[in-house]
GROMACS .gro file of C-alpha atoms in nm:
model
  426
    1UNK     CA    1  -1.151   2.686   1.442
    2UNK     CA    2  -1.081   2.315   1.471
    3UNK     CA    3  -1.446   2.232   1.536
    4UNK     CA    4  -1.557   2.452   1.247
    5UNK     CA    5  -1.322   2.278   1.003
    6UNK     CA    6  -1.430   1.938   1.130
    7UNK     CA    7  -1.797   2.033   1.104
    8UNK     CA    8  -1.759   2.153   0.744
    9UNK     CA    9  -1.584   1.830   0.646
   10UNK     CA   10  -1.847   1.607   0.809
   11UNK     CA   11  -2.138   1.796   0.654
   12UNK     CA   12  -1.991   1.778   0.303
   13UNK     CA   13  -1.903   1.410   0.341
   14UNK     CA   14  -2.257   1.332   0.455
   15UNK     CA   15  -2.385   1.528   0.155
   16UNK     CA   16  -2.195   1.292  -0.072
   17UNK     CA   17  -1.912   1.517  -0.192
   18UNK     CA   18  -1.582   1.348  -0.290
   19UNK     CA   19  -1.306   1.380  -0.028
   20UNK     CA   20  -1.119   1.657  -0.212
   21UNK     CA   21  -1.412   1.898  -0.163
   22UNK     CA   22  -1.436   1.870   0.220
   23UNK     CA   23  -1.058   1.920   0.246
   24UNK     CA   24  -1.060   2.232   0.027
   25UNK     CA   25  -1.380   2.374   0.174
   26UNK     CA   26  -1.256   2.337   0.533
   27UNK     CA   27  -0.925   2.500   0.444
   28UNK     CA   28  -1.091   2.787   0.256
   29UNK     CA   29  -1.347   2.848   0.532
   30UNK     CA   30  -1.079   2.865   0.800
   31UNK     CA   31  -0.863   3.086   0.581
   32UNK     CA   32  -1.141   3.336   0.509
   33UNK     CA   33  -1.277   3.349   0.865
   34UNK     CA   34  -0.958   3.337   1.071
   35UNK     CA   35  -0.693   3.475   0.833
   36UNK     CA   36  -0.860   3.772   0.657
   37UNK     CA   37  -0.534   3.969   0.639
   38UNK     CA   38  -0.367   3.707   0.416
   39UNK     CA   39  -0.411   3.688   0.041
   40UNK     CA   40  -0.627   3.406  -0.091
   41UNK     CA   41  -0.348   3.329  -0.335
   42UNK     CA   42  -0.166   3.162  -0.047
   43UNK     CA   43  -0.409   2.869  -0.067
   44UNK     CA   44  -0.347   2.829  -0.440
   45UNK     CA   45   0.028   2.849  -0.386
   46UNK     CA   46   0.012   2.576  -0.123
   47UNK     CA   47  -0.192   2.353  -0.354
   48UNK     CA   48   0.058   2.397  -0.636
   49UNK     CA   49   0.344   2.345  -0.395
   50UNK     CA   50   0.185   2.023  -0.272
   51UNK     CA   51   0.210   1.855  -0.613
   52UNK     CA   52   0.540   2.020  -0.710
   53UNK     CA   53   0.797   1.779  -0.551
   54UNK     CA   54   0.969   1.582  -0.825
   55UNK     CA   55   0.946   1.261  -0.620
   56UNK     CA   56   0.570   1.255  -0.685
   57UNK     CA   57   0.640   1.182  -1.052
   58UNK     CA   58   0.704   0.825  -0.936
   59UNK     CA   59   0.338   0.782  -0.837
   60UNK     CA   60   0.179   0.793  -1.187
   61UNK     CA   61   0.476   0.599  -1.323
   62UNK     CA   62   0.425   0.308  -1.085
   63UNK     CA   63   0.048   0.320  -1.141
   64UNK     CA   64   0.105   0.303  -1.518
   65UNK     CA   65   0.351   0.013  -1.482
   66UNK     CA   66   0.095  -0.170  -1.264
   67UNK     CA   67  -0.180  -0.116  -1.523
   68UNK     CA   68   0.040  -0.251  -1.802
   69UNK     CA   69   0.150  -0.570  -1.626
   70UNK     CA   70  -0.197  -0.635  -1.481
   71UNK     CA   71  -0.331  -0.659  -1.838
   72UNK     CA   72  -0.034  -0.868  -1.953
   73UNK     CA   73   0.117  -1.205  -1.868
   74UNK     CA   74   0.358  -1.110  -1.590
   75UNK     CA   75   0.119  -1.193  -1.306
   76UNK     CA   76   0.045  -1.545  -1.432
   77UNK     CA   77   0.415  -1.621  -1.474
   78UNK     CA   78   0.499  -1.502  -1.122
   79UNK     CA   79   0.216  -1.709  -0.972
   80UNK     CA   80   0.324  -2.016  -1.169
   81UNK     CA   81   0.685  -2.011  -1.050
   82UNK     CA   82   0.576  -1.987  -0.686
   83UNK     CA   83   0.330  -2.273  -0.728
   84UNK     CA   84   0.591  -2.501  -0.881
   85UNK     CA   85   0.806  -2.472  -0.569
   86UNK     CA   86   0.546  -2.443  -0.291
   87UNK     CA   87   0.232  -2.620  -0.416
   88UNK     CA   88   0.325  -2.970  -0.294
   89UNK     CA   89   0.356  -2.890   0.079
   90UNK     CA   90   0.059  -2.889   0.317
   91UNK     CA   91  -0.098  -2.546   0.278
   92UNK     CA   92   0.139  -2.479  -0.011
   93UNK     CA   93  -0.130  -2.330  -0.233
   94UNK     CA   94  -0.220  -2.071   0.031
   95UNK     CA   95   0.149  -2.004   0.100
   96UNK     CA   96   0.193  -1.956  -0.275
   97UNK     CA   97  -0.078  -1.689  -0.273
   98UNK     CA   98   0.111  -1.498  -0.003
   99UNK     CA   99   0.441  -1.525  -0.190
  100UNK     CA  100   0.277  -1.434  -0.522
  101UNK     CA  101   0.122  -1.122  -0.366
  102UNK     CA  102   0.466  -1.024  -0.235
  103UNK     CA  103   0.627  -1.073  -0.575
  104UNK     CA  104   0.351  -0.891  -0.760
  105UNK     CA  105   0.358  -0.612  -0.501
  106UNK     CA  106   0.729  -0.575  -0.570
  107UNK     CA  107   0.636  -0.530  -0.935
  108UNK     CA  108   0.350  -0.281  -0.909
  109UNK     CA  109   0.331  -0.127  -0.558
  110UNK     CA  110  -0.051  -0.130  -0.567
  111UNK     CA  111  -0.267  -0.336  -0.330
  112UNK     CA  112  -0.574  -0.320  -0.553
  113UNK     CA  113  -0.381  -0.431  -0.862
  114UNK     CA  114  -0.245  -0.722  -0.657
  115UNK     CA  115  -0.597  -0.828  -0.552
  116UNK     CA  116  -0.706  -0.828  -0.916
  117UNK     CA  117  -0.402  -0.997  -1.068
  118UNK     CA  118  -0.321  -1.261  -0.805
  119UNK     CA  119  -0.676  -1.310  -0.678
  120UNK     CA  120  -0.816  -1.364  -1.025
  121UNK     CA  121  -0.567  -1.640  -1.093
  122UNK     CA  122  -0.547  -1.808  -0.752
  123UNK     CA  123  -0.896  -1.797  -0.597
  124UNK     CA  124  -1.045  -2.057  -0.837
  125UNK     CA  125  -0.751  -2.288  -0.767
  126UNK     CA  126  -0.795  -2.250  -0.390
  127UNK     CA  127  -1.166  -2.327  -0.412
  128UNK     CA  128  -1.096  -2.634  -0.626
  129UNK     CA  129  -0.834  -2.751  -0.373
  130UNK     CA  130  -1.090  -2.739  -0.089
  131UNK     CA  131  -1.021  -2.405   0.079
  132UNK     CA  132  -1.315  -2.215   0.222
  133UNK     CA  133  -1.408  -1.915   0.006
  134UNK     CA  134  -1.400  -1.672   0.300
  135UNK     CA  135  -1.051  -1.790   0.393
  136UNK     CA  136  -0.936  -1.762   0.032
  137UNK     CA  137  -1.066  -1.409  -0.014
  138UNK     CA  138  -0.944  -1.303   0.332
  139UNK     CA  139  -0.595  -1.426   0.248
  140UNK     CA  140  -0.587  -1.255  -0.092
  141UNK     CA  141  -0.722  -0.925   0.041
  142UNK     CA  142  -0.471  -0.913   0.327
  143UNK     CA  143  -0.169  -1.059   0.149
  144UNK     CA  144  -0.214  -0.783  -0.108
  145UNK     CA  145  -0.114  -0.544   0.173
  146UNK     CA  146   0.244  -0.656   0.110
  147UNK     CA  147   0.239  -0.432  -0.198
  148UNK     CA  148   0.246  -0.132   0.037
  149UNK     CA  149   0.546  -0.254   0.238
  150UNK     CA  150   0.769  -0.417  -0.023
  151UNK     CA  151   0.914  -0.157  -0.260
  152UNK     CA  152   0.796   0.016  -0.464
  153UNK     CA  153   0.526   0.157  -0.234
  154UNK     CA  154   0.305   0.447  -0.336
  155UNK     CA  155   0.214   0.508   0.030
  156UNK     CA  156   0.581   0.542   0.125
  157UNK     CA  157   0.640   0.785  -0.161
  158UNK     CA  158   0.358   1.013  -0.041
  159UNK     CA  159   0.470   0.991   0.323
  160UNK     CA  160   0.830   1.063   0.221
  161UNK     CA  161   0.729   1.373   0.024
  162UNK     CA  162   0.510   1.513   0.302
  163UNK     CA  163   0.752   1.442   0.587
  164UNK     CA  164   1.077   1.506   0.399
  165UNK     CA  165   1.198   1.152   0.471
  166UNK     CA  166   1.428   0.966   0.232
  167UNK     CA  167   1.215   0.748   0.005
  168UNK     CA  168   1.510   0.518  -0.061
  169UNK     CA  169   1.548   0.453   0.313
  170UNK     CA  170   1.174   0.396   0.350
  171UNK     CA  171   1.177   0.144   0.066
  172UNK     CA  172   1.450  -0.072   0.215
  173UNK     CA  173   1.308  -0.042   0.569
  174UNK     CA  174   0.981  -0.191   0.445
  175UNK     CA  175   1.150  -0.518   0.347
  176UNK     CA  176   1.195  -0.648   0.703
  177UNK     CA  177   0.829  -0.613   0.810
  178UNK     CA  178   0.719  -0.742   0.469
  179UNK     CA  179   0.923  -1.061   0.507
  180UNK     CA  180   0.796  -1.105   0.864
  181UNK     CA  181   0.435  -1.084   0.742
  182UNK     CA  182   0.508  -1.342   0.471
  183UNK     CA  183   0.645  -1.584   0.733
  184UNK     CA  184   0.354  -1.536   0.977
  185UNK     CA  185   0.089  -1.560   0.705
  186UNK     CA  186   0.256  -1.876   0.572
  187UNK     CA  187   0.264  -2.039   0.917
  188UNK     CA  188  -0.105  -1.962   0.965
  189UNK     CA  189  -0.187  -2.102   0.619
  190UNK     CA  190   0.001  -2.426   0.696
  191UNK     CA  191  -0.182  -2.459   1.029
  192UNK     CA  192  -0.518  -2.392   0.860
  193UNK     CA  193  -0.452  -2.652   0.590
  194UNK     CA  194  -0.356  -2.916   0.847
  195UNK     CA  195  -0.657  -2.840   1.066
  196UNK     CA  196  -0.899  -2.865   0.773
  197UNK     CA  197  -0.715  -3.151   0.605
  198UNK     CA  198  -0.664  -2.964   0.277
  199UNK     CA  199  -0.507  -3.201   0.019
  200UNK     CA  200  -0.166  -3.117  -0.122
  201UNK     CA  201  -0.090  -3.039  -0.484
  202UNK     CA  202   0.119  -3.283  -0.691
  203UNK     CA  203   0.491  -3.221  -0.660
  204UNK     CA  204   0.633  -3.048  -0.967
  205UNK     CA  205   0.937  -3.200  -1.131
  206UNK     CA  206   1.262  -3.006  -1.149
  207UNK     CA  207   1.215  -2.980  -1.523
  208UNK     CA  208   0.878  -2.806  -1.467
  209UNK     CA  209   1.033  -2.579  -1.206
  210UNK     CA  210   1.315  -2.479  -1.437
  211UNK     CA  211   1.063  -2.403  -1.712
  212UNK     CA  212   0.861  -2.183  -1.474
  213UNK     CA  213   1.176  -2.000  -1.366
  214UNK     CA  214   1.271  -1.938  -1.726
  215UNK     CA  215   0.922  -1.802  -1.799
  216UNK     CA  216   0.935  -1.575  -1.491
  217UNK     CA  217   1.286  -1.437  -1.543
  218UNK     CA  218   1.162  -1.128  -1.726
  219UNK     CA  219   0.888  -1.032  -1.471
  220UNK     CA  220   1.136  -1.085  -1.185
  221UNK     CA  221   1.339  -0.807  -1.340
  222UNK     CA  222   1.101  -0.548  -1.188
  223UNK     CA  223   1.215  -0.586  -0.824
  224UNK     CA  224   1.574  -0.613  -0.948
  225UNK     CA  225   1.533  -0.277  -1.124
  226UNK     CA  226   1.370  -0.104  -0.826
  227UNK     CA  227   1.577  -0.245  -0.539
  228UNK     CA  228   1.903  -0.312  -0.723
  229UNK     CA  229   1.894   0.010  -0.922
  230UNK     CA  230   1.819   0.236  -0.626
  231UNK     CA  231   2.061   0.082  -0.378
  232UNK     CA  232   2.325   0.027  -0.642
  233UNK     CA  233   2.326   0.403  -0.696
  234UNK     CA  234   2.223   0.368  -1.061
  235UNK     CA  235   1.910   0.582  -1.034
  236UNK     CA  236   1.671   0.749  -0.790
  237UNK     CA  237   1.327   0.612  -0.693
  238UNK     CA  238   1.166   0.848  -0.947
  239UNK     CA  239   1.399   0.733  -1.222
  240UNK     CA  240   1.336   0.371  -1.119
  241UNK     CA  241   0.963   0.428  -1.173
  242UNK     CA  242   1.024   0.559  -1.524
  243UNK     CA  243   1.248   0.264  -1.605
  244UNK     CA  244   0.976   0.028  -1.475
  245UNK     CA  245   0.726   0.176  -1.722
  246UNK     CA  246   0.966   0.132  -2.013
  247UNK     CA  247   1.048  -0.221  -1.898
  248UNK     CA  248   0.678  -0.310  -1.863
  249UNK     CA  249   0.606  -0.183  -2.214
  250UNK     CA  250   0.895  -0.374  -2.368
  251UNK     CA  251   0.796  -0.687  -2.175
  252UNK     CA  252   0.426  -0.695  -2.255
  253UNK     CA  253   0.431  -0.540  -2.603
  254UNK     CA  254   0.753  -0.679  -2.752
  255UNK     CA  255   0.852  -0.991  -2.554
  256UNK     CA  256   0.519  -1.146  -2.446
  257UNK     CA  257   0.305  -0.968  -2.708
  258UNK     CA  258   0.014  -0.971  -2.463
  259UNK     CA  259  -0.068  -0.604  -2.528
  260UNK     CA  260  -0.106  -0.436  -2.864
  261UNK     CA  261   0.024  -0.088  -2.933
  262UNK     CA  262  -0.332   0.041  -2.975
  263UNK     CA  263  -0.412  -0.075  -2.618
  264UNK     CA  264  -0.154   0.161  -2.468
  265UNK     CA  265  -0.385   0.462  -2.508
  266UNK     CA  266  -0.663   0.294  -2.306
  267UNK     CA  267  -0.413   0.191  -2.037
  268UNK     CA  268  -0.272   0.544  -2.018
  269UNK     CA  269  -0.626   0.685  -1.996
  270UNK     CA  270  -0.704   0.456  -1.701
  271UNK     CA  271  -0.380   0.559  -1.530
  272UNK     CA  272  -0.451   0.928  -1.585
  273UNK     CA  273  -0.792   0.898  -1.419
  274UNK     CA  274  -0.644   0.736  -1.108
  275UNK     CA  275  -0.349   0.976  -1.102
  276UNK     CA  276  -0.577   1.280  -1.130
  277UNK     CA  277  -0.771   1.175  -0.822
  278UNK     CA  278  -0.451   1.113  -0.624
  279UNK     CA  279  -0.294   1.447  -0.720
  280UNK     CA  280  -0.608   1.649  -0.656
  281UNK     CA  281  -0.621   1.491  -0.310
  282UNK     CA  282  -0.254   1.576  -0.254
  283UNK     CA  283  -0.310   1.938  -0.362
  284UNK     CA  284  -0.616   1.976  -0.139
  285UNK     CA  285  -0.435   1.806   0.147
  286UNK     CA  286  -0.139   2.042   0.111
  287UNK     CA  287  -0.366   2.346   0.148
  288UNK     CA  288  -0.544   2.184   0.443
  289UNK     CA  289  -0.214   2.096   0.612
  290UNK     CA  290  -0.081   2.449   0.565
  291UNK     CA  291  -0.386   2.600   0.733
  292UNK     CA  292  -0.346   2.354   1.022
  293UNK     CA  293   0.021   2.439   1.062
  294UNK     CA  294  -0.030   2.816   1.032
  295UNK     CA  295  -0.299   2.809   1.301
  296UNK     CA  296  -0.083   2.576   1.518
  297UNK     CA  297  -0.371   2.332   1.544
  298UNK     CA  298  -0.141   2.024   1.571
  299UNK     CA  299   0.024   2.164   1.882
  300UNK     CA  300  -0.315   2.249   2.034
  301UNK     CA  301  -0.458   1.901   1.965
  302UNK     CA  302  -0.152   1.723   2.101
  303UNK     CA  303  -0.161   1.932   2.418
  304UNK     CA  304  -0.538   1.878   2.454
  305UNK     CA  305  -0.507   1.498   2.454
  306UNK     CA  306  -0.202   1.503   2.681
  307UNK     CA  307   0.058   1.378   2.433
  308UNK     CA  308   0.284   1.684   2.440
  309UNK     CA  309   0.505   1.519   2.701
  310UNK     CA  310   0.459   1.158   2.589
  311UNK     CA  311   0.760   0.928   2.552
  312UNK     CA  312   0.861   0.752   2.229
  313UNK     CA  313   0.662   0.433   2.295
  314UNK     CA  314   0.340   0.614   2.384
  315UNK     CA  315   0.385   0.840   2.083
  316UNK     CA  316   0.420   0.541   1.850
  317UNK     CA  317   0.113   0.377   2.004
  318UNK     CA  318  -0.092   0.696   1.958
  319UNK     CA  319   0.022   0.733   1.595
  320UNK     CA  320  -0.064   0.373   1.514
  321UNK     CA  321  -0.408   0.394   1.675
  322UNK     CA  322  -0.487   0.721   1.492
  323UNK     CA  323  -0.383   0.585   1.152
  324UNK     CA  324  -0.549   0.247   1.209
  325UNK     CA  325  -0.884   0.409   1.290
  326UNK     CA  326  -0.852   0.675   1.021
  327UNK     CA  327  -0.773   0.427   0.742
  328UNK     CA  328  -1.078   0.218   0.836
  329UNK     CA  329  -1.303   0.502   0.724
  330UNK     CA  330  -1.112   0.732   0.487
  331UNK     CA  331  -0.884   0.683   0.185
  332UNK     CA  332  -0.525   0.620   0.292
  333UNK     CA  333  -0.383   0.913   0.092
  334UNK     CA  334  -0.616   1.152   0.273
  335UNK     CA  335  -0.526   1.008   0.615
  336UNK     CA  336  -0.155   1.049   0.543
  337UNK     CA  337  -0.207   1.405   0.419
  338UNK     CA  338  -0.406   1.508   0.728
  339UNK     CA  339  -0.241   1.318   1.014
  340UNK     CA  340   0.130   1.335   0.925
  341UNK     CA  341   0.146   1.718   0.968
  342UNK     CA  342  -0.053   1.688   1.293
  343UNK     CA  343   0.188   1.435   1.443
  344UNK     CA  344   0.505   1.591   1.297
  345UNK     CA  345   0.581   1.809   1.605
  346UNK     CA  346   0.518   1.513   1.834
  347UNK     CA  347   0.746   1.284   1.631
  348UNK     CA  348   1.026   1.542   1.642
  349UNK     CA  349   0.982   1.612   2.015
  350UNK     CA  350   0.994   1.240   2.099
  351UNK     CA  351   1.314   1.195   1.896
  352UNK     CA  352   1.165   0.918   1.683
  353UNK     CA  353   1.330   0.793   1.365
  354UNK     CA  354   1.107   0.922   1.081
  355UNK     CA  355   1.185   0.609   0.878
  356UNK     CA  356   1.050   0.384   1.155
  357UNK     CA  357   0.742   0.607   1.186
  358UNK     CA  358   0.695   0.593   0.809
  359UNK     CA  359   0.708   0.212   0.804
  360UNK     CA  360   0.455   0.190   1.089
  361UNK     CA  361   0.225   0.440   0.918
  362UNK     CA  362   0.252   0.249   0.590
  363UNK     CA  363   0.167  -0.073   0.775
  364UNK     CA  364  -0.145   0.087   0.924
  365UNK     CA  365  -0.240   0.218   0.580
  366UNK     CA  366  -0.200  -0.136   0.445
  367UNK     CA  367  -0.412  -0.278   0.726
  368UNK     CA  368  -0.677  -0.014   0.660
  369UNK     CA  369  -0.695  -0.119   0.294
  370UNK     CA  370  -0.829  -0.458   0.407
  371UNK     CA  371  -1.026  -0.354   0.716
  372UNK     CA  372  -1.404  -0.294   0.728
  373UNK     CA  373  -1.600  -0.085   0.675
  374UNK     CA  374  -1.433   0.103   0.388
  375UNK     CA  375  -1.108  -0.076   0.304
  376UNK     CA  376  -1.037  -0.033  -0.070
  377UNK     CA  377  -0.915  -0.394  -0.105
  378UNK     CA  378  -1.247  -0.518   0.029
  379UNK     CA  379  -1.451  -0.329  -0.230
  380UNK     CA  380  -1.208  -0.437  -0.501
  381UNK     CA  381  -1.267  -0.799  -0.395
  382UNK     CA  382  -1.645  -0.747  -0.389
  383UNK     CA  383  -1.630  -0.620  -0.748
  384UNK     CA  384  -1.378  -0.872  -0.884
  385UNK     CA  385  -1.505  -1.188  -0.711
  386UNK     CA  386  -1.874  -1.085  -0.719
  387UNK     CA  387  -1.929  -1.184  -0.357
  388UNK     CA  388  -2.136  -1.002  -0.091
  389UNK     CA  389  -1.955  -0.763   0.143
  390UNK     CA  390  -2.019  -0.989   0.445
  391UNK     CA  391  -1.867  -1.292   0.271
  392UNK     CA  392  -1.556  -1.095   0.181
  393UNK     CA  393  -1.488  -0.967   0.533
  394UNK     CA  394  -1.568  -1.295   0.708
  395UNK     CA  395  -1.215  -1.428   0.654
  396UNK     CA  396  -1.034  -1.104   0.741
  397UNK     CA  397  -1.001  -1.121   1.128
  398UNK     CA  398  -0.719  -1.384   1.158
  399UNK     CA  399  -0.500  -1.198   0.912
  400UNK     CA  400  -0.586  -0.864   1.071
  401UNK     CA  401  -0.472  -1.005   1.407
  402UNK     CA  402  -0.141  -1.114   1.252
  403UNK     CA  403  -0.085  -0.765   1.108
  404UNK     CA  404  -0.156  -0.608   1.447
  405UNK     CA  405   0.095  -0.847   1.606
  406UNK     CA  406   0.353  -0.729   1.352
  407UNK     CA  407   0.271  -0.369   1.452
  408UNK     CA  408   0.340  -0.449   1.817
  409UNK     CA  409   0.665  -0.627   1.726
  410UNK     CA  410   0.780  -0.326   1.523
  411UNK     CA  411   0.719  -0.092   1.816
  412UNK     CA  412   0.897  -0.328   2.056
  413UNK     CA  413   1.182  -0.419   1.817
  414UNK     CA  414   1.243  -0.129   1.573
  415UNK     CA  415   1.542  -0.309   1.419
  416UNK     CA  416   1.299  -0.532   1.230
  417UNK     CA  417   1.258  -0.231   1.002
  418UNK     CA  418   1.579  -0.039   1.063
  419UNK     CA  419   1.843  -0.314   1.038
  420UNK     CA  420   1.851  -0.324   0.658
  421UNK     CA  421   1.827   0.055   0.642
  422UNK     CA  422   2.127   0.088   0.874
  423UNK     CA  423   2.328  -0.166   0.677
  424UNK     CA  424   2.256   0.013   0.350
  425UNK     CA  425   2.286   0.377   0.452
  426UNK     CA  426   2.478   0.402   0.780
   0.00000   0.00000   0.00000
């Protein structure tokens, strides 16, 4: 049964079908061949059930908020305030890119939106300052991964819904690894700038810094709403997403006046197209996962590769390797939908904290977004910067190595992720 499902998926993918079709076709084929006594309505029920959790409402909300602020002035103001404080140190411009990606990720939760917004503003400045184009693009593409770890994170929302893990706990647990990545990326950027003798930017006066802070006060309200609102008990992650949309509209339409009311329809149309793809994938993945679980395929696969008696460390290593490889070739949502149910029995048997597992999975999803051959950030950069694929990926390896080091550190020292979670919820 497993080989048949895998064969159907591979054939349809090679034929050029979108990912939702292989998932549904494999599930339907297995259902018809191996479960003839069950009603076909079960598949439809599982698909509807897959998109039914109320927490998923946060996904289109955060996508819509990201679309609004990407077309507005928020990104430029966030980048400017970071540059005023960091631009004068050696490597400060590159460090500013990392910090700006973190701030913008805290606003939108989308890696691709971060590549567009921060990369569009900062890459020309880096080239003018003397940075190599491959280094500049590599930094932007990988620093955008911070949008997956620093709340809000669409990947964490989907993992939380599938695994039944608290999304609020996942959000706060992502802060520790996110801050660690910022520090390591910044240290590498400083070393790179010194090695290549990159000139420093002029030091901004305190008057200029205060002006930039004043201009960025409104955009900095986004992370305050998400983090402060959730952990202050004011609203849930789903409600925080809705508030973010309202805040983004008020900011860009009323305060900054960067978007006209007539533009909202086009923005909503763009969001609906992206959301439709995500939710169809989730529905198809739910049916696929149910067939896997009903046929006890996860238990069979785990026993076949000898992981049924693996300890916690070996289990974490296996999970990270599986997600790292999977996200190199397939969309991250699909990988989460397929692999989380497969590893769920193993995670429970090993006694692992599902929040720690969720952070590690989200990190691998983030890495996959910037890893050849099919990382979505890479293709976004190819389209936005109009550079060949080879030029875009040339600067990726050093940052990929740093992200893998962070993965190892998280496995060895789980408190990097769990300390803030324990302080907030234990």
